[in-house]
XYZ file of C-alpha atoms in Angstrom:
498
model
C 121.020 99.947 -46.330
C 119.993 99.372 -42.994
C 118.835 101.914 -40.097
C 120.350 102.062 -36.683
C 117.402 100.401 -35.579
C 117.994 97.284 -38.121
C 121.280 96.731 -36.500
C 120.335 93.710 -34.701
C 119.056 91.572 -37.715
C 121.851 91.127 -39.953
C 120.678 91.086 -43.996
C 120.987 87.447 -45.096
C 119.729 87.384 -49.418
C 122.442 86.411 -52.112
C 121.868 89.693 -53.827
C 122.002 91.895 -50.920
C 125.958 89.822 -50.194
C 126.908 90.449 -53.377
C 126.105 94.483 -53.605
C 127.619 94.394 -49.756
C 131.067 92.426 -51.337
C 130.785 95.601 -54.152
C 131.133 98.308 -51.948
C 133.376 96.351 -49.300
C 136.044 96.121 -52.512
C 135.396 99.557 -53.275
C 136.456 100.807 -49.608
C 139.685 98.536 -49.759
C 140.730 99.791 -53.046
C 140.125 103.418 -51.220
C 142.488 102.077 -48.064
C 145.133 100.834 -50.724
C 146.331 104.405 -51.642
C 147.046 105.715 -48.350
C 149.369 102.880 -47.463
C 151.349 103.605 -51.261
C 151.071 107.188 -49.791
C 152.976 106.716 -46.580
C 155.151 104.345 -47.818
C 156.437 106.821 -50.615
C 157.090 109.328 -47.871
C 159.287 106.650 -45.997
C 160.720 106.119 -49.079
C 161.975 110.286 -49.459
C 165.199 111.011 -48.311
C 165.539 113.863 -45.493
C 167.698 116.488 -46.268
C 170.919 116.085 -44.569
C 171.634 120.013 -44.250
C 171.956 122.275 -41.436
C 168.736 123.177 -39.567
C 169.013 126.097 -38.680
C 169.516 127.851 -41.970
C 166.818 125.523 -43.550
C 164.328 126.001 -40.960
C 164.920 129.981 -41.195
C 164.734 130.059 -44.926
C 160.796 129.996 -43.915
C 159.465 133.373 -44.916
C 156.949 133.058 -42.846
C 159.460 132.675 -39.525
C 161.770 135.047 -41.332
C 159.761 138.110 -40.680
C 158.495 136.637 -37.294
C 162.021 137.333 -36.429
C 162.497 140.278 -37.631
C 158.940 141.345 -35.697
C 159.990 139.934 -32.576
C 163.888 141.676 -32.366
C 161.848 144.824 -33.117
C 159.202 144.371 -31.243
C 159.974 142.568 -28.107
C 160.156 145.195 -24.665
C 162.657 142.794 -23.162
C 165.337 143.256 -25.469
C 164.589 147.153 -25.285
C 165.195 146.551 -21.481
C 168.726 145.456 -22.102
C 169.525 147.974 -24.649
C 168.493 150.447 -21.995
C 170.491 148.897 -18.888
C 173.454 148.394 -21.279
C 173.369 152.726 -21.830
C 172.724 153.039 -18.148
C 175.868 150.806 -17.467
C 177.796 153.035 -20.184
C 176.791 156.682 -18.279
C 178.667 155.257 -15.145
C 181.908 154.693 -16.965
C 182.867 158.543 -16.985
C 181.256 159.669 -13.802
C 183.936 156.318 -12.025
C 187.175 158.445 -13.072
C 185.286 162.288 -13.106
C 187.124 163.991 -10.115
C 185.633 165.201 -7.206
C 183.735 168.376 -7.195
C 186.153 171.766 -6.304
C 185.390 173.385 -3.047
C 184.535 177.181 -2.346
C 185.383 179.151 0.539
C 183.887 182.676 1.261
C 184.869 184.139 4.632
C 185.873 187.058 6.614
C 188.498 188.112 9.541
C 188.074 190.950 11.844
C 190.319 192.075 14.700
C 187.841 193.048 17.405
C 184.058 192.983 17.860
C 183.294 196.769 18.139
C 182.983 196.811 14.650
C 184.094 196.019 10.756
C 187.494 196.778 10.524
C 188.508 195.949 6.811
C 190.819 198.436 5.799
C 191.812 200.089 9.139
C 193.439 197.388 10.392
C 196.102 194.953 8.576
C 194.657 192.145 9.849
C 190.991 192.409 8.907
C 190.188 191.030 5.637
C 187.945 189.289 3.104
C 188.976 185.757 2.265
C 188.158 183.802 -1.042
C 189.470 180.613 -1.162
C 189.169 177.384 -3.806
C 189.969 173.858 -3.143
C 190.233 170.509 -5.173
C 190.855 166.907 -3.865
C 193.803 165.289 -6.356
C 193.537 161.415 -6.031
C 196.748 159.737 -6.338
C 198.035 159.172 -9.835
C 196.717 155.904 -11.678
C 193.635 155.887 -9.504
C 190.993 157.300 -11.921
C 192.216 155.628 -14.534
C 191.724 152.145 -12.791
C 188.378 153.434 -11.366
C 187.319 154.138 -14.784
C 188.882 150.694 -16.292
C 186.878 148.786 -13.430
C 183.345 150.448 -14.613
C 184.133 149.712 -18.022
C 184.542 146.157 -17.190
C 181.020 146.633 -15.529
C 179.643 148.015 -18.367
C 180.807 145.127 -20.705
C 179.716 142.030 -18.443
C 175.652 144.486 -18.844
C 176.369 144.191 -22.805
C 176.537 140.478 -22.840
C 172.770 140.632 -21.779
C 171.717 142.331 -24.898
C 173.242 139.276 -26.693
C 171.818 136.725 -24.485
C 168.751 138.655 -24.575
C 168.535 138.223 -28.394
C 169.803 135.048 -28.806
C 166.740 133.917 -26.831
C 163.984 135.618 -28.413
C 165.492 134.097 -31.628
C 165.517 130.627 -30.077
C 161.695 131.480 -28.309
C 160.217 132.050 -31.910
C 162.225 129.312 -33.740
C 160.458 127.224 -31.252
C 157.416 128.261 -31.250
C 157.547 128.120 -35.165
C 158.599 124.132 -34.721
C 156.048 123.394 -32.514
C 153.421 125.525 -34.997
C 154.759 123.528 -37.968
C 154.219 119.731 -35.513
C 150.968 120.367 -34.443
C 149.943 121.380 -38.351
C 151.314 118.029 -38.967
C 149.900 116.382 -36.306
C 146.287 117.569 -37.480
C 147.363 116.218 -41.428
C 148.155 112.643 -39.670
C 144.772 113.181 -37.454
C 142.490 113.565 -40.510
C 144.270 110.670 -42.124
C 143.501 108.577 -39.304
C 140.040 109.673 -39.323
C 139.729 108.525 -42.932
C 141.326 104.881 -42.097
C 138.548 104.893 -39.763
C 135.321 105.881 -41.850
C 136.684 103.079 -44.094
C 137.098 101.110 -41.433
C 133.445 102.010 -40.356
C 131.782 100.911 -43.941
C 133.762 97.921 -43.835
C 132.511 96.754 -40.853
C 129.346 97.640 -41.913
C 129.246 96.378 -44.946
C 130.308 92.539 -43.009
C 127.917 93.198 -40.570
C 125.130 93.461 -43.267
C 126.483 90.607 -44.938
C 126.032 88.776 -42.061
C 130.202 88.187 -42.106
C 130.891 90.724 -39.183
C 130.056 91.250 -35.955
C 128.303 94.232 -34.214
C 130.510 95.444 -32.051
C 132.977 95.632 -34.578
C 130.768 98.591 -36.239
C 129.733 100.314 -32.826
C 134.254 100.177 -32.067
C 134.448 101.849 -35.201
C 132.056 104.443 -34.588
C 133.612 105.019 -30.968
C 137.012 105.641 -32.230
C 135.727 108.262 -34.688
C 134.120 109.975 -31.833
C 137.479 109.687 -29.694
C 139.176 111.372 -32.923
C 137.017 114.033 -33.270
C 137.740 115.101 -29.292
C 141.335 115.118 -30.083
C 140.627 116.901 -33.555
C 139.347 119.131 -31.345
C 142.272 119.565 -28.808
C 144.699 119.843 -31.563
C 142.950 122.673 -33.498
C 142.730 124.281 -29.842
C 146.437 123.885 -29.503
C 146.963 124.790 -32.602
C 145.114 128.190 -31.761
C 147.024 129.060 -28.841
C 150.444 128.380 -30.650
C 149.774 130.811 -33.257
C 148.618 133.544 -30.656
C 151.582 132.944 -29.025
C 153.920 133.517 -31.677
C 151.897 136.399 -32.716
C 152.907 137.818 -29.078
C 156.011 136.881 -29.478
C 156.648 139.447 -32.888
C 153.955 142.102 -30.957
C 150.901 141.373 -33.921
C 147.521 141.088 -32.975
C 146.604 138.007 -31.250
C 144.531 136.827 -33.738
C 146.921 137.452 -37.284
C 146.562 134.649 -39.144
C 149.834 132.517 -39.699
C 150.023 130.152 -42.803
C 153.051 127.812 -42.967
C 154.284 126.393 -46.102
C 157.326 124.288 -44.489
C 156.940 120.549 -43.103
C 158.766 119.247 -40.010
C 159.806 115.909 -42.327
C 161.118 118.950 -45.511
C 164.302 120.127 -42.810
C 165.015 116.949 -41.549
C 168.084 116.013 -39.115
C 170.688 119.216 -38.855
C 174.561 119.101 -38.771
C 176.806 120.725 -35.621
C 179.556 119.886 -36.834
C 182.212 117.990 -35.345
C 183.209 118.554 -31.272
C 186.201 121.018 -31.876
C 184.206 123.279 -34.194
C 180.714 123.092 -31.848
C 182.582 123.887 -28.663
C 184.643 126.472 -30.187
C 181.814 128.226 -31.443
C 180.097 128.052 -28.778
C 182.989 129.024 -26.374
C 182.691 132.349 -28.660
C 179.260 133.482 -28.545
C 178.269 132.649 -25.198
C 176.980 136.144 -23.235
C 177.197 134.152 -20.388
C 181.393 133.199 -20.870
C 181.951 136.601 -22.408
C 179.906 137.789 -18.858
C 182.255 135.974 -16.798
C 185.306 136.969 -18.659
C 184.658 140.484 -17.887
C 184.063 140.073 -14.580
C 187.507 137.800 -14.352
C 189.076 141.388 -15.908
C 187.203 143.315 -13.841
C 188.026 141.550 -10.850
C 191.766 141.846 -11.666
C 191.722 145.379 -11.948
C 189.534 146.222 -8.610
C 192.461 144.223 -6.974
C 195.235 146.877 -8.557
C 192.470 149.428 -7.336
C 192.084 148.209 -4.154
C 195.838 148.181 -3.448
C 196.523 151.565 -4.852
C 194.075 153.173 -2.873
C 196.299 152.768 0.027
C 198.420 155.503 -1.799
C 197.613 159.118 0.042
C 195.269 161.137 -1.842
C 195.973 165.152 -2.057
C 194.381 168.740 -1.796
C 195.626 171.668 -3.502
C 193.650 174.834 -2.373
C 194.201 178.701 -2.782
C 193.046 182.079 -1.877
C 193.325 185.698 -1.928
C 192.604 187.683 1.253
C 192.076 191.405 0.305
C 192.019 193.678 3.106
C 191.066 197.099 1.735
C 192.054 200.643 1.842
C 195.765 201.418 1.676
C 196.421 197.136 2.901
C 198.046 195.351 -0.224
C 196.177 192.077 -0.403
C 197.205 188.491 0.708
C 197.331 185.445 -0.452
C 198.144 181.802 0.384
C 198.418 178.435 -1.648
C 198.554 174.861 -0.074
C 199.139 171.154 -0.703
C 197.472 168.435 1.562
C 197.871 164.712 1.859
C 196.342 162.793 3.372
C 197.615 160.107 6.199
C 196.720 156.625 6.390
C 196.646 156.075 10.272
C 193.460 154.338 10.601
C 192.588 153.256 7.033
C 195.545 151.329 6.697
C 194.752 147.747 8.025
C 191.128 148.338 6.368
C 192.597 148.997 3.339
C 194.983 145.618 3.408
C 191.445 143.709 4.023
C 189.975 145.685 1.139
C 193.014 144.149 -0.991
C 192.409 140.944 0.613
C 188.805 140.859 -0.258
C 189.517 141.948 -3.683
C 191.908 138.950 -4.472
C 189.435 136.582 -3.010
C 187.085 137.535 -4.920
C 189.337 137.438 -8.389
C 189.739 133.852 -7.377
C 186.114 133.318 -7.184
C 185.374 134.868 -10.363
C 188.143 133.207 -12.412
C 186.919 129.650 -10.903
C 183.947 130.579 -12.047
C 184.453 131.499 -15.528
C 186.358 127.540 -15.169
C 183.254 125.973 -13.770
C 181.104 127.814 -17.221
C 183.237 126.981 -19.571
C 183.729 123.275 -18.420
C 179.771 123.307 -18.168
C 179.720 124.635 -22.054
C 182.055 121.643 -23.078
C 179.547 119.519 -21.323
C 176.328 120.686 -23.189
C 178.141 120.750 -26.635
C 178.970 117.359 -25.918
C 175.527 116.283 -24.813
C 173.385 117.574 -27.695
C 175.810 116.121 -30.551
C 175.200 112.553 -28.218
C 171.687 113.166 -28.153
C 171.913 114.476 -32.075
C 173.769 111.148 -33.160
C 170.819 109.111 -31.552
C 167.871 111.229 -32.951
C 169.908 110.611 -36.287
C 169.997 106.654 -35.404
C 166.488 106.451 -34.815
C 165.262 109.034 -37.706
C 167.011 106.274 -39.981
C 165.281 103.516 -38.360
C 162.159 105.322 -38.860
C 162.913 106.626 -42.096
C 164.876 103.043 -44.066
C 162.990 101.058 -42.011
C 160.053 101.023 -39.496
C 157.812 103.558 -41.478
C 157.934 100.733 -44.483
C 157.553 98.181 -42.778
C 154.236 99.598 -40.926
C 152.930 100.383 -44.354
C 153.800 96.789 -45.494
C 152.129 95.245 -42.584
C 149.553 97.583 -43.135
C 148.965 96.706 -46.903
C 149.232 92.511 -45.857
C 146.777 92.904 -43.056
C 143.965 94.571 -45.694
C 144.943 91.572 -47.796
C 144.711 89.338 -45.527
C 141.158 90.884 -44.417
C 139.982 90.146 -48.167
C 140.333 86.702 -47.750
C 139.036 86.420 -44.224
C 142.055 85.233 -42.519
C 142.479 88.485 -40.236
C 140.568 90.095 -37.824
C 138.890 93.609 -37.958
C 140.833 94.667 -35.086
C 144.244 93.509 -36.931
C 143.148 95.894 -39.629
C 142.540 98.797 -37.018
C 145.812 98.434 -35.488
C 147.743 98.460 -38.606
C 146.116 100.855 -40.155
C 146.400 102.993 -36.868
C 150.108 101.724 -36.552
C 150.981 104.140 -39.618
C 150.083 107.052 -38.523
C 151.498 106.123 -34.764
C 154.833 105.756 -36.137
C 154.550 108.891 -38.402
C 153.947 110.983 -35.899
C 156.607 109.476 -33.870
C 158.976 109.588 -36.624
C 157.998 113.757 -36.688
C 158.450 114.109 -33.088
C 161.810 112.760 -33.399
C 162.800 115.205 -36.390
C 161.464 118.108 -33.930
C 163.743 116.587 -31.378
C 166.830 117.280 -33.471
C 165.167 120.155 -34.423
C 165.423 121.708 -30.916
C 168.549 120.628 -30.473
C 169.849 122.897 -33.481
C 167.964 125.826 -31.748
C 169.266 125.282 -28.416
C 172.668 124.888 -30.155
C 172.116 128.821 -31.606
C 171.261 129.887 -28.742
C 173.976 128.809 -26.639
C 171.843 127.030 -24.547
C 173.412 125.987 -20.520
C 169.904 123.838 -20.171
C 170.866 120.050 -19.956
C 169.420 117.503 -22.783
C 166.684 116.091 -20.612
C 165.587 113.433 -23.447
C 166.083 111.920 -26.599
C 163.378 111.410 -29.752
C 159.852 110.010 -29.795
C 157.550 111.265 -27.628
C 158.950 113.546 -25.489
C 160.794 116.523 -26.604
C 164.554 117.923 -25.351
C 165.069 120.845 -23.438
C 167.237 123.596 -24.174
C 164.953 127.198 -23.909
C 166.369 128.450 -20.773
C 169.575 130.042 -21.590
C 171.470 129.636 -18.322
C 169.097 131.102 -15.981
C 170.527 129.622 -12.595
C 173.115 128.716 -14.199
C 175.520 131.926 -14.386
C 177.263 132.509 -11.867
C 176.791 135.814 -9.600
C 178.105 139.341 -9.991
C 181.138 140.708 -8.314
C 180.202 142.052 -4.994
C 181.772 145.311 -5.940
C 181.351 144.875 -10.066
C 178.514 146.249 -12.127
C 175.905 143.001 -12.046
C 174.000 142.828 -15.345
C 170.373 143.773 -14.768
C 167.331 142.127 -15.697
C 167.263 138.125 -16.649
C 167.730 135.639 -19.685
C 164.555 135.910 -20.989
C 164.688 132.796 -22.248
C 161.799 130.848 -23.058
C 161.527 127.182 -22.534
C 160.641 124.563 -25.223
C 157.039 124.033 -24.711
C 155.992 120.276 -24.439
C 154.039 118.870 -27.066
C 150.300 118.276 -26.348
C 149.468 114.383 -25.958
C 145.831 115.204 -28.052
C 146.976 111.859 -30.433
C 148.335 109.415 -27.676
C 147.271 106.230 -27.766
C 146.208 106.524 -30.994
């Protein structure tokens, strides 16, 4: 075998062709497995079940989402602003705190006179406003209303943590995948390598077939590289995600290609579901209710409000003591016309609120409808993949390599073939992850818009309505803190152009 160095003087003897031809059959018979290999996983059916339950029957995932409910601060947060929402209810209808008078009347300044005169006397008095009947009760049902939209956080809140680690577990399980199709590729091309070599020796090849060969292996090993970087920083981030050390290792057992293409379900039964569980509709809904009753507030607090006080007066020595008892209303002189634009305000802003809850439940309709589109197309083209291209690569694959044998193809036909497989593979995973997403995004009640379909780019659907719900009544209980939703993270492009 030659040296580097030897490169440029190609060997030329009869015996040294025939040991070359040896080993050049020896590295074809090597290349002749892998192409059986990926055509018998074209040739295995996906499983046609749903996603979601597949995908979570993981045990790995399974107790990353157990971790991460129990774990994550954010969903502590809206447990926390859901109780503070709840300690408002009873302090809306409590009623104003009594009032305590302690006083004293004299006749004269030349000194106390309490018990020589009748009219001198100590006075203890107690008052308590009385709003007018039905008030409390509505001020109480309004605050409850508050306190419900606040609850629908905790859902969203957990709905998106679930939907955060389900992706991060997909994109985990891709990029694992990704590296299995990487090291494949690298082994195409060390055969490749010796086969040019092994021309080039026998004076059949030429040289800068062997130095391509040796150029693409370096180009692998860089994205080797960047993959088991990315790799890195995925499992860190699920291990943030379920509050474990940075570092905890994270084996996967599960394949991207084993949970194949899920099931929603037909239109009626997606958009009824997800009319159901969406925190953001059930949000809305409140605040519709809530809205309904501040009006029936607003225009019963035009009603006078009262005051009930009373007192004893005791006036010492031989003086029986007094006392007095009184009812007050109060008089709507000047809050009158204010009060008819509180009422005003209040219906304007039921309207609002119910066109609102419209608008979201017209936009839920919309993003059912788009993923089970964009579902029926990633289904489409996983078939094509799946019955058809993925074969035929391998086939064209396995003819090139013959075709190589006999000298009627080029080295670079073989390289692009060969390369061609594990191209389409990977495209043929992303597309599965695709669909995948969708299913999660489908859990989670995603508002996000399907912002593409299959191959190389991946679908949105990790922001669970943030900027998309609409504002809090002005005078409602607003639900504090955000989605904390987490975006599908893009796929890294390590393996383009492969």
């Amino acid at each position: 075998m030659r040296t580097p160095h030897d490169l440029s003087q190609p060997a030329s003897t009869s015996g040294g062709r025939r040991h070359a031809l040896g080993h050049l059959a020896l590295v074809l018979a090597l290349c002749s497995p892998l192409v059986a290999l990926a055509q018998a996983e074209t040739r295995t059916p996906s499983p046609r079940a749903a996603s979601i339950p597949a995908l979570s029957a993981d045990p790995t995932l399974t107790q990353l989402l157990a971790e991460a409910l129990e774990a994550r601060p954010e969903l502590h947060q809206a447990e926390a602003q859901v109780r503070a929402a709840r300690e408002r209810v009873p302090q809306a209808g409590a009623l104003p705190d009594p009032v305590l008078q302690v006083g004293i009347q004299n006749d004269g300044f030349s000194g106390l006179m309490i018990g020589e005169m009748e009219g001198s006397y100590f006075s203890i008095m107690a008052s308590q406003s009385l709003p007018f009947p039905g008030k409390r009760a509505l001020r109480t049902e309004v605050a409850q209303l508050g306190a419900t939209a606040a609850s629908t956080q905790v859902a969203r809140t957990r709905l998106s943590i679930e939907a955060e680690v389900r992706r991060g577990y997909l994109d985990l399980l891709l990029t694992r995948e990704r590296l299995i199709l990487l090291e494949r590729l690298q082994l195409l091309w060390k055969q490749s390598a010796d086969m040019a070599r092994i021309r080039y020796e026998t004076g059949e090849g030429a040289q800068s077939d062997l130095l391509r060969a040796q150029l693409e292996l370096n180009r692998l090993r860089q994205r080797q590289l960047a993959l088991r970087a990315e790799e890195r920083v995925r499992v860190q981030t699920l291990n943030r995600l379920s509050g474990r050390p940075l570092e905890t290792p994270l084996p996967t057992t599960t394949r991207v290609r084993d949970v194949g293409v899920p099931e929603l379900g037909d239109v009626e039964a997606a958009e009824k579901d997800a009319l159901e569980r969406s925190p953001e509709l059930a949000q809305q809904r409140a605040w519709v209710a809530q809205a309904g009753q501040q009006v029936a507030l607003a225009r019963r607090e035009r009603l006078p409000d009262f005051t009930v006080s009373a007192g004893v007066m005791p006036r010492g020595g031989d003086f029986p003591p007094m006392w007095q008892a009184n009812v007050g209303v109060t008089l709507p002189v000047f809050s009158g016309s204010k009060q008819n634009r509180v009422v005003a305000e209040s219906n304007a802003q039921a309207e609002a609120t119910t066109r609102a809850a419209e608008a979201l439940e017209q936009v839920l309709r919309l993003r059912v409808r788009e993923r089970l589109i964009a579902l029926e197309a990633l289904r489409d083209t996983a078939a094509i993949y799946r019955d058809g291209l993925l074969m035929q690569s391998a086939a064209t694959a396995e003819s090139t390599l013959t075709q190589y044998r006999v000298g009627r193809a080029s080295f670079a036909s073989v390289l692009e073939a060969n390369t061609g497989i594990i191209r389409d593979e990977e495209d043929y995973l992303r597309t599965l992850a695709d669909a995948q997403r969708l299913a999660i995004a489908q859990a989670e009640v995603s508002l996000e818009p399907v912002t593409s379909l299959g191959g190389s780019a991946q679908t949105a659907g990790g922001m669970p309505g943030a900027g998309s719900t609409p504002s809090a009544p002005a005078s409602g209980a607003a639900p504090a803190g955000g989605s904390p939703g987490a975006a599908a993270s893009s796929s890294s492009s390590s393996m383009s152009g492969m």
